[in-house]
JSON list of C-alpha atoms in Angstrom, two decimals:
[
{"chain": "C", "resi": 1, "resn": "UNK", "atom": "CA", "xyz": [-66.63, 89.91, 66.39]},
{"chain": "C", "resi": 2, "resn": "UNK", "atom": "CA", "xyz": [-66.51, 92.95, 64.15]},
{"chain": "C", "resi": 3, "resn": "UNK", "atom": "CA", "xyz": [-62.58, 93.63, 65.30]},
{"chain": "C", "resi": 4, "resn": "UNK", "atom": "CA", "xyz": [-61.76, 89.89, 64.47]},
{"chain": "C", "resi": 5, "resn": "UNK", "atom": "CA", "xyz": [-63.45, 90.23, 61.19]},
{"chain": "C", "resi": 6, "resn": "UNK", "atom": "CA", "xyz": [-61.63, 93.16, 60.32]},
{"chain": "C", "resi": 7, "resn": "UNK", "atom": "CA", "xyz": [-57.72, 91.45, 61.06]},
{"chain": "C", "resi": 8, "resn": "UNK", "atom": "CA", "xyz": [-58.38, 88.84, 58.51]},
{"chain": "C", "resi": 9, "resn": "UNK", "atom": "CA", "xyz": [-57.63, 90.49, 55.55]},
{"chain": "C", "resi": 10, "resn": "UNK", "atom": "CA", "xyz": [-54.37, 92.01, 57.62]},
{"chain": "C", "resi": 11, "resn": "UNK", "atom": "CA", "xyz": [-53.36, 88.59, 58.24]},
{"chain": "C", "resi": 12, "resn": "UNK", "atom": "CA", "xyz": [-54.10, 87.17, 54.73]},
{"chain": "C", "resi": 13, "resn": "UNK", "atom": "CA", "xyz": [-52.28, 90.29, 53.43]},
{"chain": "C", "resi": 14, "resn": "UNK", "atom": "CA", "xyz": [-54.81, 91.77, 51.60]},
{"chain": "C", "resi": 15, "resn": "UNK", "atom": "CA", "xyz": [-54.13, 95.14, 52.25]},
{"chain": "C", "resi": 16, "resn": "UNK", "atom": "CA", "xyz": [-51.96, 97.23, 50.42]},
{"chain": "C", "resi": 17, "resn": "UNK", "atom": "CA", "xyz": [-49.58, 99.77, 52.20]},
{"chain": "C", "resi": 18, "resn": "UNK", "atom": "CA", "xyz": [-52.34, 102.93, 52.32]},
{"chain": "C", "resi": 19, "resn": "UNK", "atom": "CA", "xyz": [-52.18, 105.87, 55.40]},
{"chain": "C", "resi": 20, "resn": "UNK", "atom": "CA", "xyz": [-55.85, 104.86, 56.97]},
{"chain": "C", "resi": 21, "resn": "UNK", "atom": "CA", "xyz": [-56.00, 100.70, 57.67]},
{"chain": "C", "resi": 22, "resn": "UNK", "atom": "CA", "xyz": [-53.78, 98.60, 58.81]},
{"chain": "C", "resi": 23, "resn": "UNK", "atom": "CA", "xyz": [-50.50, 98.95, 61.26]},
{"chain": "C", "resi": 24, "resn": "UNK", "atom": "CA", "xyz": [-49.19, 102.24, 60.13]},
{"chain": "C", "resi": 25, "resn": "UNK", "atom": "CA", "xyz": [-45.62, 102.58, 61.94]},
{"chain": "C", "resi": 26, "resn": "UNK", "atom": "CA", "xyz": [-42.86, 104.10, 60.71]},
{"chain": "C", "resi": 27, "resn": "UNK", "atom": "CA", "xyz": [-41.46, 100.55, 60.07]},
{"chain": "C", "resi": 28, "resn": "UNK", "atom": "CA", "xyz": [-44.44, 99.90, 58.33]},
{"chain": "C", "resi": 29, "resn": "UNK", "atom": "CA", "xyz": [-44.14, 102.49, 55.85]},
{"chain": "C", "resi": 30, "resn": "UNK", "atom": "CA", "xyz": [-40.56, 101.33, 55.23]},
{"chain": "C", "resi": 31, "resn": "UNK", "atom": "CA", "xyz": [-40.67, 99.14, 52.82]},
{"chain": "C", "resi": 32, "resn": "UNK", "atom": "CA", "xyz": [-43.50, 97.29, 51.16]},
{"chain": "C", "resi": 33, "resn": "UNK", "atom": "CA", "xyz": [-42.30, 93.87, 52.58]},
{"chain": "C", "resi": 34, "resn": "UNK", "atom": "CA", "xyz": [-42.48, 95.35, 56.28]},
{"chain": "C", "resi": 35, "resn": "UNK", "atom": "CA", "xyz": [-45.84, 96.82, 55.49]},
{"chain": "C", "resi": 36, "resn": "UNK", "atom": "CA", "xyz": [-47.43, 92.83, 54.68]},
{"chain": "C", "resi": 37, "resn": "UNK", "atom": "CA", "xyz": [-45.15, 91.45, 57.63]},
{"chain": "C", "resi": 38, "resn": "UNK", "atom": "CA", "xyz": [-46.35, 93.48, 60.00]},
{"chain": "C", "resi": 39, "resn": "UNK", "atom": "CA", "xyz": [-49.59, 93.84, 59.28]},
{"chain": "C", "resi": 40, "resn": "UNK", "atom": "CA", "xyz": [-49.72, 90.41, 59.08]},
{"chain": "C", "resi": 41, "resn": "UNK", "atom": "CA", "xyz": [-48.90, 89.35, 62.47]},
{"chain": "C", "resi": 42, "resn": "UNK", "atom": "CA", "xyz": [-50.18, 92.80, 64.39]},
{"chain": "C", "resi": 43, "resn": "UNK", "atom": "CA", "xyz": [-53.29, 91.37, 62.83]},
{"chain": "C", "resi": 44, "resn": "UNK", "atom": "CA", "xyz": [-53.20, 87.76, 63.95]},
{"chain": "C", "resi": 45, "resn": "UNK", "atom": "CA", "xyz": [-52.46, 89.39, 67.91]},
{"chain": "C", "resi": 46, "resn": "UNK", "atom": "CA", "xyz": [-55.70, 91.31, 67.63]},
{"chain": "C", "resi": 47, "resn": "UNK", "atom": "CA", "xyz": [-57.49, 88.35, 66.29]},
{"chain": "C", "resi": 48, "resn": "UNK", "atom": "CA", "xyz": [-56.30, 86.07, 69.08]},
{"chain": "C", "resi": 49, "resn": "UNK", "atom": "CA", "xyz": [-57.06, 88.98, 71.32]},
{"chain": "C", "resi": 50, "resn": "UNK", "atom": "CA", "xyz": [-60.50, 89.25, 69.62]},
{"chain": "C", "resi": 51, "resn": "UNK", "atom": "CA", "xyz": [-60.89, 85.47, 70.06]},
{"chain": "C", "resi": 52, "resn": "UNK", "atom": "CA", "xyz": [-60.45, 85.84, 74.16]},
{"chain": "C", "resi": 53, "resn": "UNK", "atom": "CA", "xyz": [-62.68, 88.49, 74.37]},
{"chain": "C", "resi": 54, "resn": "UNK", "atom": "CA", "xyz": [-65.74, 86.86, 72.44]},
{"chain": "C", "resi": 55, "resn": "UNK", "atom": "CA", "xyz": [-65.22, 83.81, 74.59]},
{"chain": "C", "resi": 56, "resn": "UNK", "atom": "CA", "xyz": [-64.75, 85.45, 77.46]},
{"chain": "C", "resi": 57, "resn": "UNK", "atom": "CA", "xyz": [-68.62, 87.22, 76.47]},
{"chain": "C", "resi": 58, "resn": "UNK", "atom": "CA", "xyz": [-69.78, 83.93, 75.32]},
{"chain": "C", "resi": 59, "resn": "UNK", "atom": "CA", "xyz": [-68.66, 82.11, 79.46]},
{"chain": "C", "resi": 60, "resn": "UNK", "atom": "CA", "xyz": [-70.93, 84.83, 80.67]},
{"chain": "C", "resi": 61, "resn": "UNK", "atom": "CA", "xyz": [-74.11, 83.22, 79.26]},
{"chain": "C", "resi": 62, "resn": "UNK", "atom": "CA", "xyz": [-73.44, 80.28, 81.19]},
{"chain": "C", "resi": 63, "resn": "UNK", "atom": "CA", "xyz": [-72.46, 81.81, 84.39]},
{"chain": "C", "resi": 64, "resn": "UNK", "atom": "CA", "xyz": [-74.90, 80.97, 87.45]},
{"chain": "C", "resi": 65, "resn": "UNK", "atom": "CA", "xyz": [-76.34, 84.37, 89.16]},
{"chain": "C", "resi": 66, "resn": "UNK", "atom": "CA", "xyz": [-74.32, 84.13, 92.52]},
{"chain": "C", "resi": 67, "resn": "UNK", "atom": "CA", "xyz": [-71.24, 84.11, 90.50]},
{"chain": "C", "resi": 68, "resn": "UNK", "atom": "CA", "xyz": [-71.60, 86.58, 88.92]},
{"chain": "C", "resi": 69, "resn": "UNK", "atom": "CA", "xyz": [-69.56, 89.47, 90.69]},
{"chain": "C", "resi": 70, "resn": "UNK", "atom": "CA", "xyz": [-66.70, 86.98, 90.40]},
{"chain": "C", "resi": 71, "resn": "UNK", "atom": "CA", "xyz": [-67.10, 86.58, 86.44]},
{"chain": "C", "resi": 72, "resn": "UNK", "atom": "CA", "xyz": [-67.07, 90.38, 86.29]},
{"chain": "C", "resi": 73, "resn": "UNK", "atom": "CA", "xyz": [-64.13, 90.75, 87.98]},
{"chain": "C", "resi": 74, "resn": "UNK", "atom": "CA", "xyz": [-62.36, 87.86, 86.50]},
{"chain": "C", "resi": 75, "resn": "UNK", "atom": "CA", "xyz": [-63.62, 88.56, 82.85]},
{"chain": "C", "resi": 76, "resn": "UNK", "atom": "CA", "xyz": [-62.44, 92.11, 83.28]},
{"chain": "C", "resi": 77, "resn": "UNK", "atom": "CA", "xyz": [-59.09, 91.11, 83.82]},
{"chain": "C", "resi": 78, "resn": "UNK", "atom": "CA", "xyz": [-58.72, 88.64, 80.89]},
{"chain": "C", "resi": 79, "resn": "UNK", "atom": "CA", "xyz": [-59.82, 91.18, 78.72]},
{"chain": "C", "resi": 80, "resn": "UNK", "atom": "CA", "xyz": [-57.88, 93.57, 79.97]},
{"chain": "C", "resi": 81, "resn": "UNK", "atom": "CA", "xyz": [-55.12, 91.13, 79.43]},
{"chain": "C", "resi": 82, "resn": "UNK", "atom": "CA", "xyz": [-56.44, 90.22, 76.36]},
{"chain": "C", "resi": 83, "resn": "UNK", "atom": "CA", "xyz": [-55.59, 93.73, 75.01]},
{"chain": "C", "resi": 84, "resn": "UNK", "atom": "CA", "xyz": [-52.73, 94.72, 76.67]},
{"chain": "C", "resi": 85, "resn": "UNK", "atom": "CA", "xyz": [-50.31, 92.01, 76.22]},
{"chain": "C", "resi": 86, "resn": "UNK", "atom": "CA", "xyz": [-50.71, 91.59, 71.95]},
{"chain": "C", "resi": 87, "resn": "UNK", "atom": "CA", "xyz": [-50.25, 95.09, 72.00]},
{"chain": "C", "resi": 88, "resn": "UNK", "atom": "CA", "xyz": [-47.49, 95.28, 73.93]},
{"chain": "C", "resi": 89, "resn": "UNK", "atom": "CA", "xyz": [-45.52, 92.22, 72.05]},
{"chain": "C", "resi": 90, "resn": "UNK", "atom": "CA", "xyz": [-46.56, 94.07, 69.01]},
{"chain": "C", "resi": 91, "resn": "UNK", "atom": "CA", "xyz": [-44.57, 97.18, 69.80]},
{"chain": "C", "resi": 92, "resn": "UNK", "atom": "CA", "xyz": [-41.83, 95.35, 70.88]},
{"chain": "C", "resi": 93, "resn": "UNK", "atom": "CA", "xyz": [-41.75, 92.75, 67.91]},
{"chain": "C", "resi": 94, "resn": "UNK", "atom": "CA", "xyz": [-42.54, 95.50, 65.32]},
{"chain": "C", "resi": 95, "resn": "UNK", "atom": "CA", "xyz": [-39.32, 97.88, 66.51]},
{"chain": "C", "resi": 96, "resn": "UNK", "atom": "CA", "xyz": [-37.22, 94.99, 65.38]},
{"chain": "C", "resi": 97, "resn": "UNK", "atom": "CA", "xyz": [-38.54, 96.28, 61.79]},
{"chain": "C", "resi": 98, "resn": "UNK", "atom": "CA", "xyz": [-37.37, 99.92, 62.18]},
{"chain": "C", "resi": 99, "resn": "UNK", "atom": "CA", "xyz": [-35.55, 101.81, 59.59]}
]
């Protein structure tokens, strides 16, 4: 919750170009227009990814005891997932952006 929370103002473009928050790529620090664009949609991939994850968290209330090895397992690989692909669309989107 606390990661999704802090994307929002990335995505709403909120934040200024500064060296400690935010997507801080050499692209980035290009020009002030790259800085908003991709901040803007590196933040709405960690919020989906941030999204995934709390549901995946929330499932696991409802999950019935003998099941429970199989939600592990599963769950770990969702959020797994959940982290590695926006991260690794982000680096490939964002290089589009280099100077």
């Amino acid at each position: 919750a606390v990661t999704l929370l802090r994307t929002l103002p990335l995505v709403f473009r909120m934040v200024p170009m500064n060296r400690y928050y935010g997507f801080r790529t050499k692209a980035a620090f290009s020009s002030e227009a790259n800085w908003y664009e991709i901040n803007a949609r590196g933040g709405k991939m960690l919020a989906l990814g941030s999204v995934v994850i709390l549901v995946v968290g929330a499932v696991g209330f409802f999950v019935p005891e003998k099941y429970t090895l199989i939600y592990i397992g599963g769950g770990l690989i969702v959020v797994l997932a959940a982290i590695i692909i926006p991260l690794v669309s982000f680096i490939g989107w964002q290089r589009r952006f280099g100077p």
